[in-house]
PDB file of C-alpha atoms in Angstrom:
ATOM      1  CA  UNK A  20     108.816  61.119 105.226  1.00  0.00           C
ATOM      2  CA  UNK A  21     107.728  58.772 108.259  1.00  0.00           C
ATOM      3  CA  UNK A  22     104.036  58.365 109.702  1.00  0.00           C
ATOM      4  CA  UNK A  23     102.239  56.205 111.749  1.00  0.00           C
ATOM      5  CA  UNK A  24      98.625  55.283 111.621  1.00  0.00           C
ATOM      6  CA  UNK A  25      96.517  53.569 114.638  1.00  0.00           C
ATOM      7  CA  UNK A  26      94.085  51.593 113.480  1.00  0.00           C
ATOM      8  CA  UNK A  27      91.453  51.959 116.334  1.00  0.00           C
ATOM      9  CA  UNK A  28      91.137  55.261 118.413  1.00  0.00           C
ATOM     10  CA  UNK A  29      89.072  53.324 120.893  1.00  0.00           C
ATOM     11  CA  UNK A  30      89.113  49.968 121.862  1.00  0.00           C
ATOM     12  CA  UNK A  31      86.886  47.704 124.877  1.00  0.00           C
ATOM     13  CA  UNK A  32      87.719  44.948 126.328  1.00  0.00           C
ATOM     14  CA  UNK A  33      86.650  43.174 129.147  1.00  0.00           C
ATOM     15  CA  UNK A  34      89.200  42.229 131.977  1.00  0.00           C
ATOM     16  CA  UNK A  35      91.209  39.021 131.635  1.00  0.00           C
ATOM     17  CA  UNK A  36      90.658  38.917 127.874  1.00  0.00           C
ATOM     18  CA  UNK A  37      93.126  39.822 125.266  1.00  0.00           C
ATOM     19  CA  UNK A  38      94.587  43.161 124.228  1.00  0.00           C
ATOM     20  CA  UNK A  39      95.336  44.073 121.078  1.00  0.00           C
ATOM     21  CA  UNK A  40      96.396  47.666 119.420  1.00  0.00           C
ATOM     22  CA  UNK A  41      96.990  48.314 115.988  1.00  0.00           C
ATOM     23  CA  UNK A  42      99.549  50.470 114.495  1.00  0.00           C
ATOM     24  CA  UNK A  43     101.115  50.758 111.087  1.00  0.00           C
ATOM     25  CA  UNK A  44     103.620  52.646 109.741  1.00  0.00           C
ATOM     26  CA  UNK A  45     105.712  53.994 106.830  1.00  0.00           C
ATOM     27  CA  UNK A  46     109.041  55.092 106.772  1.00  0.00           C
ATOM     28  CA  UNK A  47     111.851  55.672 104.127  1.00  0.00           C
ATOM     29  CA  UNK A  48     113.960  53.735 106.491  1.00  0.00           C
ATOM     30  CA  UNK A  49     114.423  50.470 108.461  1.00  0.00           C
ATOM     31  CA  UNK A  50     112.228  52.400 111.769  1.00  0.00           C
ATOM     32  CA  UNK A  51     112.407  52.449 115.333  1.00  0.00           C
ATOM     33  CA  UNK A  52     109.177  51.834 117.050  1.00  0.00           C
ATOM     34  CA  UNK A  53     107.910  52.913 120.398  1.00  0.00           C
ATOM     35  CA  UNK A  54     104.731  52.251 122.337  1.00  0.00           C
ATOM     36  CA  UNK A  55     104.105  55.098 125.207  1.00  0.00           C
ATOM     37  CA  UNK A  56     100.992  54.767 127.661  1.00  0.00           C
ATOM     38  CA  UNK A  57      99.794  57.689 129.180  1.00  0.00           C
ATOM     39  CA  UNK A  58      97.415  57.365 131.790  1.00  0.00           C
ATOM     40  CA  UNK A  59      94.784  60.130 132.979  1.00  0.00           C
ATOM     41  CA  UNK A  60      96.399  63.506 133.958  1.00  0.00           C
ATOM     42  CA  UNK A  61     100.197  61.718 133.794  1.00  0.00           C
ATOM     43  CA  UNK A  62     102.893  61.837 131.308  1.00  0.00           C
ATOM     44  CA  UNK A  63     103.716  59.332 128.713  1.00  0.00           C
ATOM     45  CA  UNK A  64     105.685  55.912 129.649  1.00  0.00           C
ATOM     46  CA  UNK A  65     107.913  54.223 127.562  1.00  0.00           C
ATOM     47  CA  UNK A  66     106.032  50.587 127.584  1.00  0.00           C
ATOM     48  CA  UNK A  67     108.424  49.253 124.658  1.00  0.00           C
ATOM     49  CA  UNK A  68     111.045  49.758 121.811  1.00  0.00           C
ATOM     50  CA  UNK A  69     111.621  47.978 118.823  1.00  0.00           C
ATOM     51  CA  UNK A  70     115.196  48.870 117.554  1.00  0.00           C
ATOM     52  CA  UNK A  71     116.151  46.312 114.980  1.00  0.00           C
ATOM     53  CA  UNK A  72     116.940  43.691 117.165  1.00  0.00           C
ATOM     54  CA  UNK A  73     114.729  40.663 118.072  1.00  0.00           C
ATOM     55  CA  UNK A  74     110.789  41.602 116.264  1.00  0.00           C
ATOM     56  CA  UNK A  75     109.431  40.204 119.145  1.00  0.00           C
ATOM     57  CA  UNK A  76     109.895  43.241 121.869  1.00  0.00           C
ATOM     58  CA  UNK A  77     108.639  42.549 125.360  1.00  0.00           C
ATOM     59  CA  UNK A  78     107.875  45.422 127.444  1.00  0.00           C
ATOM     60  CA  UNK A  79     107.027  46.297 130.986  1.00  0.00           C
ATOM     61  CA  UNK A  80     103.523  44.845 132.298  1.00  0.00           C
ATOM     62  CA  UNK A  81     103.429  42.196 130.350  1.00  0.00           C
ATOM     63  CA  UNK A  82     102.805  44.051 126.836  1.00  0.00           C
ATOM     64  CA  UNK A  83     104.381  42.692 123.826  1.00  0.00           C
ATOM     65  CA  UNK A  84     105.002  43.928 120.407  1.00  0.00           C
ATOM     66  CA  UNK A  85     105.812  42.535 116.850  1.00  0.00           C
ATOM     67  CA  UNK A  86     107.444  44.369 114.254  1.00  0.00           C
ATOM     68  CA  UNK A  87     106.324  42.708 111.024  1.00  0.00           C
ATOM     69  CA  UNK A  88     108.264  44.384 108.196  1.00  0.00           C
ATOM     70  CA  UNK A  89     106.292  42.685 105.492  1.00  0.00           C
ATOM     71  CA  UNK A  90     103.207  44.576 107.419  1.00  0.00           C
ATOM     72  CA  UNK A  91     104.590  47.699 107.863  1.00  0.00           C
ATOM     73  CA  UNK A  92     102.875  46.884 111.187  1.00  0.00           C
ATOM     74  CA  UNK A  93     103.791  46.992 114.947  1.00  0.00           C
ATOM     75  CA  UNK A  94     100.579  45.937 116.931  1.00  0.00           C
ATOM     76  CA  UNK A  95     100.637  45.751 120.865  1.00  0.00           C
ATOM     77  CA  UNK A  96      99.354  43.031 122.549  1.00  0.00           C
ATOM     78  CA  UNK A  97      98.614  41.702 126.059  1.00  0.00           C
ATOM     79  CA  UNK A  98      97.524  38.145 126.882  1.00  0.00           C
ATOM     80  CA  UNK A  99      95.129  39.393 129.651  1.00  0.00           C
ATOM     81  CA  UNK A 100      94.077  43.237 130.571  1.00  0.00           C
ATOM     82  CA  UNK A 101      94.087  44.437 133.779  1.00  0.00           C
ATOM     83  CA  UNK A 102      92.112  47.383 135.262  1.00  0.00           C
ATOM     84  CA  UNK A 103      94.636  49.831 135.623  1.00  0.00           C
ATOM     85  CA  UNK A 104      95.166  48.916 131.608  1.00  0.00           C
ATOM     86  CA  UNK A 105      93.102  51.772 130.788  1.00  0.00           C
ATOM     87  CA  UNK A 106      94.844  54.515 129.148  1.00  0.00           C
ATOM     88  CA  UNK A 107      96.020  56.138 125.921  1.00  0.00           C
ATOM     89  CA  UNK A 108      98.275  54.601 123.838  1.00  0.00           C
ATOM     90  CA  UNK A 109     100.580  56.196 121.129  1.00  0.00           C
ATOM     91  CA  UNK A 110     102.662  54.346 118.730  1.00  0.00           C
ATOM     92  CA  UNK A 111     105.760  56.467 117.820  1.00  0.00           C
ATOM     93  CA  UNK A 112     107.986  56.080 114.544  1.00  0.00           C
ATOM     94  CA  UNK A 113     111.490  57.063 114.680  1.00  0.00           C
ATOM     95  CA  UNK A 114     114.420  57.317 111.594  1.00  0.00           C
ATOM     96  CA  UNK A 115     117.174  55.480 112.918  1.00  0.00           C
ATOM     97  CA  UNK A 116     119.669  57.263 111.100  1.00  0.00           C
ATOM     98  CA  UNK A 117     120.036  59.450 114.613  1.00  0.00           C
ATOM     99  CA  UNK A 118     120.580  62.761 114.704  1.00  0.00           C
ATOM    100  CA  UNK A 119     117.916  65.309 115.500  1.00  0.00           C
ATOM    101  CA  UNK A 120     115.205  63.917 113.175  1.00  0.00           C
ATOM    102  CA  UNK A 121     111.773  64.228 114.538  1.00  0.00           C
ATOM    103  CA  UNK A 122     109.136  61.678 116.315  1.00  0.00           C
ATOM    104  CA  UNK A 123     106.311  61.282 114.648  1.00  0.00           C
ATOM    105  CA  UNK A 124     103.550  60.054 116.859  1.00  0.00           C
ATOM    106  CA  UNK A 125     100.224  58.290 115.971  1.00  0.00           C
ATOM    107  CA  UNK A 126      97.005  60.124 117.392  1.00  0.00           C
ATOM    108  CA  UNK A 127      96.653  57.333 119.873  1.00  0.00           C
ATOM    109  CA  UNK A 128      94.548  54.494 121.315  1.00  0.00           C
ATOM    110  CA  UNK A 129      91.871  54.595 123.817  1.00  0.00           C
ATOM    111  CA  UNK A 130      92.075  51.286 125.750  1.00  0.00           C
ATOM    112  CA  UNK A 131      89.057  50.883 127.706  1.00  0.00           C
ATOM    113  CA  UNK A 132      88.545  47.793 130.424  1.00  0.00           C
ATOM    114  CA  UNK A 133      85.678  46.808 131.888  1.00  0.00           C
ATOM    115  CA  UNK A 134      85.143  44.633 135.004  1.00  0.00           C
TER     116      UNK A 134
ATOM    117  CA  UNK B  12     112.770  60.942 142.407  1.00  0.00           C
ATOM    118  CA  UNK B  13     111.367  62.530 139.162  1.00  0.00           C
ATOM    119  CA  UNK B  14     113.101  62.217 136.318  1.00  0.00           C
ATOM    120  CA  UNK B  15     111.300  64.835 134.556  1.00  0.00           C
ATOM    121  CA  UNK B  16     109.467  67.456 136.462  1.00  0.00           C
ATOM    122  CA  UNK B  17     107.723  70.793 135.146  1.00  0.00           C
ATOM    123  CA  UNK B  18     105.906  73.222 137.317  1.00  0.00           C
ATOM    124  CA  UNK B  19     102.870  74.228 137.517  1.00  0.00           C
ATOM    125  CA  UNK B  20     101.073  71.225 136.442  1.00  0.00           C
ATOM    126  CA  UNK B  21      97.917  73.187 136.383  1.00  0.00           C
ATOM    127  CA  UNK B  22      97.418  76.994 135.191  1.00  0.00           C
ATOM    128  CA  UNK B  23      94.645  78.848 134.055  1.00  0.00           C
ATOM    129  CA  UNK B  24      95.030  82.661 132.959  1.00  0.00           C
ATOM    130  CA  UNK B  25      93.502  84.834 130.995  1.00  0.00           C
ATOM    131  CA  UNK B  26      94.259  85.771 127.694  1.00  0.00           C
ATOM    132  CA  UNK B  27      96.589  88.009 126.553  1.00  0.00           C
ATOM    133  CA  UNK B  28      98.748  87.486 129.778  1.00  0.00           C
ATOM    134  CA  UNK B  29     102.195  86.261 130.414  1.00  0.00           C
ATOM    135  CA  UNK B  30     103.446  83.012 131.367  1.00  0.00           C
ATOM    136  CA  UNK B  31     106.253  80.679 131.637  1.00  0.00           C
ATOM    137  CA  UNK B  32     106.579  76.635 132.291  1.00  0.00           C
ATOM    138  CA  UNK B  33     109.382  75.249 134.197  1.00  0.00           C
ATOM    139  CA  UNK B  34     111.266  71.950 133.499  1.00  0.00           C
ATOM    140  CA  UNK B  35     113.998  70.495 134.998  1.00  0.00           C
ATOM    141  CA  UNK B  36     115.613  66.639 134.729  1.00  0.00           C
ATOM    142  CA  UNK B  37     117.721  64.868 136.471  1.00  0.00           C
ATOM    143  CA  UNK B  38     118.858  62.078 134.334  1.00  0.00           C
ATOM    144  CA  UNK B  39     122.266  63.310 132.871  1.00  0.00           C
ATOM    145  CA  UNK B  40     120.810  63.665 129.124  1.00  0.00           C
ATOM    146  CA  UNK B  41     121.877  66.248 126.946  1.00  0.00           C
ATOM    147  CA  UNK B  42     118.678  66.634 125.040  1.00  0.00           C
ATOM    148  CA  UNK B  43     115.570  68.438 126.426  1.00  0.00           C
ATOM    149  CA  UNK B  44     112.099  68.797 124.388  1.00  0.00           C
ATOM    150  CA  UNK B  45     108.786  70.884 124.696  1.00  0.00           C
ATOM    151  CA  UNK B  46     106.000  69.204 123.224  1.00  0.00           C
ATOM    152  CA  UNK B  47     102.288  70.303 122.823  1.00  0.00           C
ATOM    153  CA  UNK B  48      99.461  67.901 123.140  1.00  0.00           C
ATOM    154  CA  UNK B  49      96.264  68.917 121.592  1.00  0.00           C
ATOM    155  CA  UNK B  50      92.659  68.308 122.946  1.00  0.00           C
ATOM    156  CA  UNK B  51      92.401  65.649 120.493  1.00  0.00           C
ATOM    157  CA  UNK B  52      95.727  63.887 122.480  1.00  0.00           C
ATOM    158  CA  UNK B  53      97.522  64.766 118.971  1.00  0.00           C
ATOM    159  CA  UNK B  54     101.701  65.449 120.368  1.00  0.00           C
ATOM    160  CA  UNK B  55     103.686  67.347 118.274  1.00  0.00           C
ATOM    161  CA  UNK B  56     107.214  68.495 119.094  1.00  0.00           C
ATOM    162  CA  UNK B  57     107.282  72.265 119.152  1.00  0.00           C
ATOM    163  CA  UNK B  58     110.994  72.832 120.293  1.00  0.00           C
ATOM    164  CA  UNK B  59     114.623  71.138 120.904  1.00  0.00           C
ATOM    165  CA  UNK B  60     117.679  71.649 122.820  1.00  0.00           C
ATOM    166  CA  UNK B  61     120.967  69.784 122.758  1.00  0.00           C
ATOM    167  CA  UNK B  62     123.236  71.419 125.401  1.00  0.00           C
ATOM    168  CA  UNK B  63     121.625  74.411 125.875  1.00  0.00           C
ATOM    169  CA  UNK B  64     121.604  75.069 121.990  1.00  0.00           C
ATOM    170  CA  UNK B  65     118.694  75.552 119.958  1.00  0.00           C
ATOM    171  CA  UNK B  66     117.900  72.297 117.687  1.00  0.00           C
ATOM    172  CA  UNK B  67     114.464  71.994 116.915  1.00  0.00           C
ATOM    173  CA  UNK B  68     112.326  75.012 115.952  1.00  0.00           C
ATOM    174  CA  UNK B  69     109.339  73.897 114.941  1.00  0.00           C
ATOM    175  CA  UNK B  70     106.383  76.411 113.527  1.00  0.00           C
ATOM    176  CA  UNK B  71     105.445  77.563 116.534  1.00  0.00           C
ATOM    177  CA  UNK B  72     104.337  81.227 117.023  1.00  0.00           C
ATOM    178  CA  UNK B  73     107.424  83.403 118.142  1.00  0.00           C
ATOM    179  CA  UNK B  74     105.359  84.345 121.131  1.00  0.00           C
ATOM    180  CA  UNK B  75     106.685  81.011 122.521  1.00  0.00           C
ATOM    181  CA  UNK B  76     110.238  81.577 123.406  1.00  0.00           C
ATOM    182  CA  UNK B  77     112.168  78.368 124.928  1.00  0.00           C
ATOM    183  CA  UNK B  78     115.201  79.437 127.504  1.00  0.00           C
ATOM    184  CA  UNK B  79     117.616  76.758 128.333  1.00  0.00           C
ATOM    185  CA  UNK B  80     120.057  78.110 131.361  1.00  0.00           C
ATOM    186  CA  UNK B  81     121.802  74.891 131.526  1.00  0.00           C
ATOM    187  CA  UNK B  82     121.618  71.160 129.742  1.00  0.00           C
ATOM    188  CA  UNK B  83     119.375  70.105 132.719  1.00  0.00           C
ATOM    189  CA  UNK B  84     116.944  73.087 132.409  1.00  0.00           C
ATOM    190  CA  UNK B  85     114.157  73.983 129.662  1.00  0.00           C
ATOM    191  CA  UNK B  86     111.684  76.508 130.100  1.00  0.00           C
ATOM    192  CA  UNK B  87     109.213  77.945 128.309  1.00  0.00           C
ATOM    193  CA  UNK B  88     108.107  80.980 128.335  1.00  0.00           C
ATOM    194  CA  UNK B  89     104.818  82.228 126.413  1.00  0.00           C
ATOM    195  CA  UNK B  90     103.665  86.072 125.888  1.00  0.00           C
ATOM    196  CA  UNK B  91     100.186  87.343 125.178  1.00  0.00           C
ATOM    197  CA  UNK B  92      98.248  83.898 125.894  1.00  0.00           C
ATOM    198  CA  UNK B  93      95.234  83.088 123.276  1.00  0.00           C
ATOM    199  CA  UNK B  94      92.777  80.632 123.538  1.00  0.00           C
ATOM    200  CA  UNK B  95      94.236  78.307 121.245  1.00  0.00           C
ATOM    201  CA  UNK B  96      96.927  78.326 123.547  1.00  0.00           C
ATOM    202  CA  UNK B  97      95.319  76.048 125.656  1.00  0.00           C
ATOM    203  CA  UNK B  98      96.943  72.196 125.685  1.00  0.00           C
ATOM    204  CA  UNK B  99      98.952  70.175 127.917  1.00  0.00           C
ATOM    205  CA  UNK B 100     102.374  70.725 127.494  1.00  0.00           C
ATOM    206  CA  UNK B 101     104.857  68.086 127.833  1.00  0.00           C
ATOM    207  CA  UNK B 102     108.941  68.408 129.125  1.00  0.00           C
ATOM    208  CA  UNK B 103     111.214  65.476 127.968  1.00  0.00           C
ATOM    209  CA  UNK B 104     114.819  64.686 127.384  1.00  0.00           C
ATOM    210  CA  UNK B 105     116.802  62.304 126.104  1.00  0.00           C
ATOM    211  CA  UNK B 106     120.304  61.265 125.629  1.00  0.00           C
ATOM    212  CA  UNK B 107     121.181  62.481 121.563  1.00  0.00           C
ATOM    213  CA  UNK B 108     118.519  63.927 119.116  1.00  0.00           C
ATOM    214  CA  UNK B 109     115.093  62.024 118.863  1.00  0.00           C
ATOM    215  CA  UNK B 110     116.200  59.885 116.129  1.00  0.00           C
ATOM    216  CA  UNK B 111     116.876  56.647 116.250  1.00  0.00           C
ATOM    217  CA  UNK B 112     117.282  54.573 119.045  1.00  0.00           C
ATOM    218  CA  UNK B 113     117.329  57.089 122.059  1.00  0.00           C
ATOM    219  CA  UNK B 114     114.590  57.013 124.850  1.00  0.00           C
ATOM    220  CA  UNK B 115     112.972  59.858 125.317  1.00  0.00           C
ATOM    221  CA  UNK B 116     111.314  60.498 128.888  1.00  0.00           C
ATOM    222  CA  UNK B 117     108.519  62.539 129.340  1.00  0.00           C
ATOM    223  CA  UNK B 118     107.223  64.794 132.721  1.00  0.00           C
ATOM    224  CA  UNK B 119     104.129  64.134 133.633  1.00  0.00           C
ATOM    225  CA  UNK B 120     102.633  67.831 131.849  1.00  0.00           C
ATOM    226  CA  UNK B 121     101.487  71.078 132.390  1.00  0.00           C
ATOM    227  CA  UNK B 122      97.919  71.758 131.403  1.00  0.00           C
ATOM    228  CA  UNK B 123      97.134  75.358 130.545  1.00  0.00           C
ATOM    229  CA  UNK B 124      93.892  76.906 129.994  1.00  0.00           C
ATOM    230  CA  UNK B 125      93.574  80.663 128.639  1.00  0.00           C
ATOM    231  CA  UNK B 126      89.787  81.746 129.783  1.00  0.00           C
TER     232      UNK B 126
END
């Protein structure tokens, strides 16, 4: 059985300071990770994907994520937030094996930024 | 050009009425999902289709009744609202299953409220 925990279910920061959002998993299997963002009354976006290639997965808007097997851990991070930042964030745990397995999504991240 | 688009995005009814939730993609997949988002943001997958066959079934009440007319289309259709009812409910679609490596894109919801 997979599942995914995230750490925080709200986090602050101010604008132009760091970003970071914690998510660990478990899986029987080497995982795929996703981050989605959803912002206020929209859908979810695919941000990144970690697929057993490089760790180090860049995504769109200048998010970044880590996959750290040794941590069970896949944390997103952003070198500087921006405004339009603020949103819910899910971290999403996938069996690679294929095949009509399920998603298993965390219960998301708050991210909050003030000016 | 949406990728994913369901209609209405808003409805409110009353319960123990009829309704249905259109969703339609245009990217070519194969794969088309319903998933329910809670008020706590909590997604869970309720159904699956893989070329207009029946994949997924998760335990969802049978007054929910997914109707796939062709590999691009996925409604849903629910009978005798309740309360509980009440959630945004996300379209998405994907090339293959959820497993693994495959992308799955998400419409930008439907949030229904039974009054």
């Amino acid at each position: 059985a997979q599942s995914v925990t995230q750490l925080d279910s709200h986090v602050s920061v101010s604008e132009g300071t760091p970003v970071l959002l914690r998510c660990n998993y478990s899986s029987s299997y080497s995982p795929s990770l996703f981050w989605y963002v959803q912002h206020p009354n929209k859908g979810l976006q695919l941000l990144l994907k970690y697929t057993s290639a490089a760790t180090l997965v860049k995504g769109i808007n200048g998010f970044e994520a880590e996959f750290k097997k040794s941590e069970t851990s896949f944390h997103l991070t952003k070198p500087s937030a921006h405004m339009s930042d603020a949103a819910e964030y899910f971290c999403v745990v996938s069996d690679p094996a294929g095949g009509y397995s399920t998603l298993t999504f965390g219960k998301g991240t708050m991210l909050l930024v003030s000016p | 050009d949406t990728a994913v688009s369901q209609t209405p995005k808003y409805l409110v009814t009353q319960m123990g009425n009829d309704k249905s939730i259109k969703c339609e993609q245009n990217l070519g997949h194969d794969t088309m999902y319903w998933y329910k988002q809670d008020s706590k943001k909590f997604l869970k997958i309720m159904f699956s289709y893989n070329n207009k066959e029946l994949i997924i079934n998760e335990t969802v009440p049978n007054r929910f009744s997914p109707k796939s007319p062709d590999k691009a289309h996925l409604n849903l259709h629910i009978n005798s609202l309740e309360l509980g009812d009440s959630a945004v409910y996300f379209c998405a679609s994907s090339f293959g299953g959820q497993g693994g490596r495959n992308t799955i894109y998400f419409g930008e919801g439907s949030w229904l409220t039974v009054v």
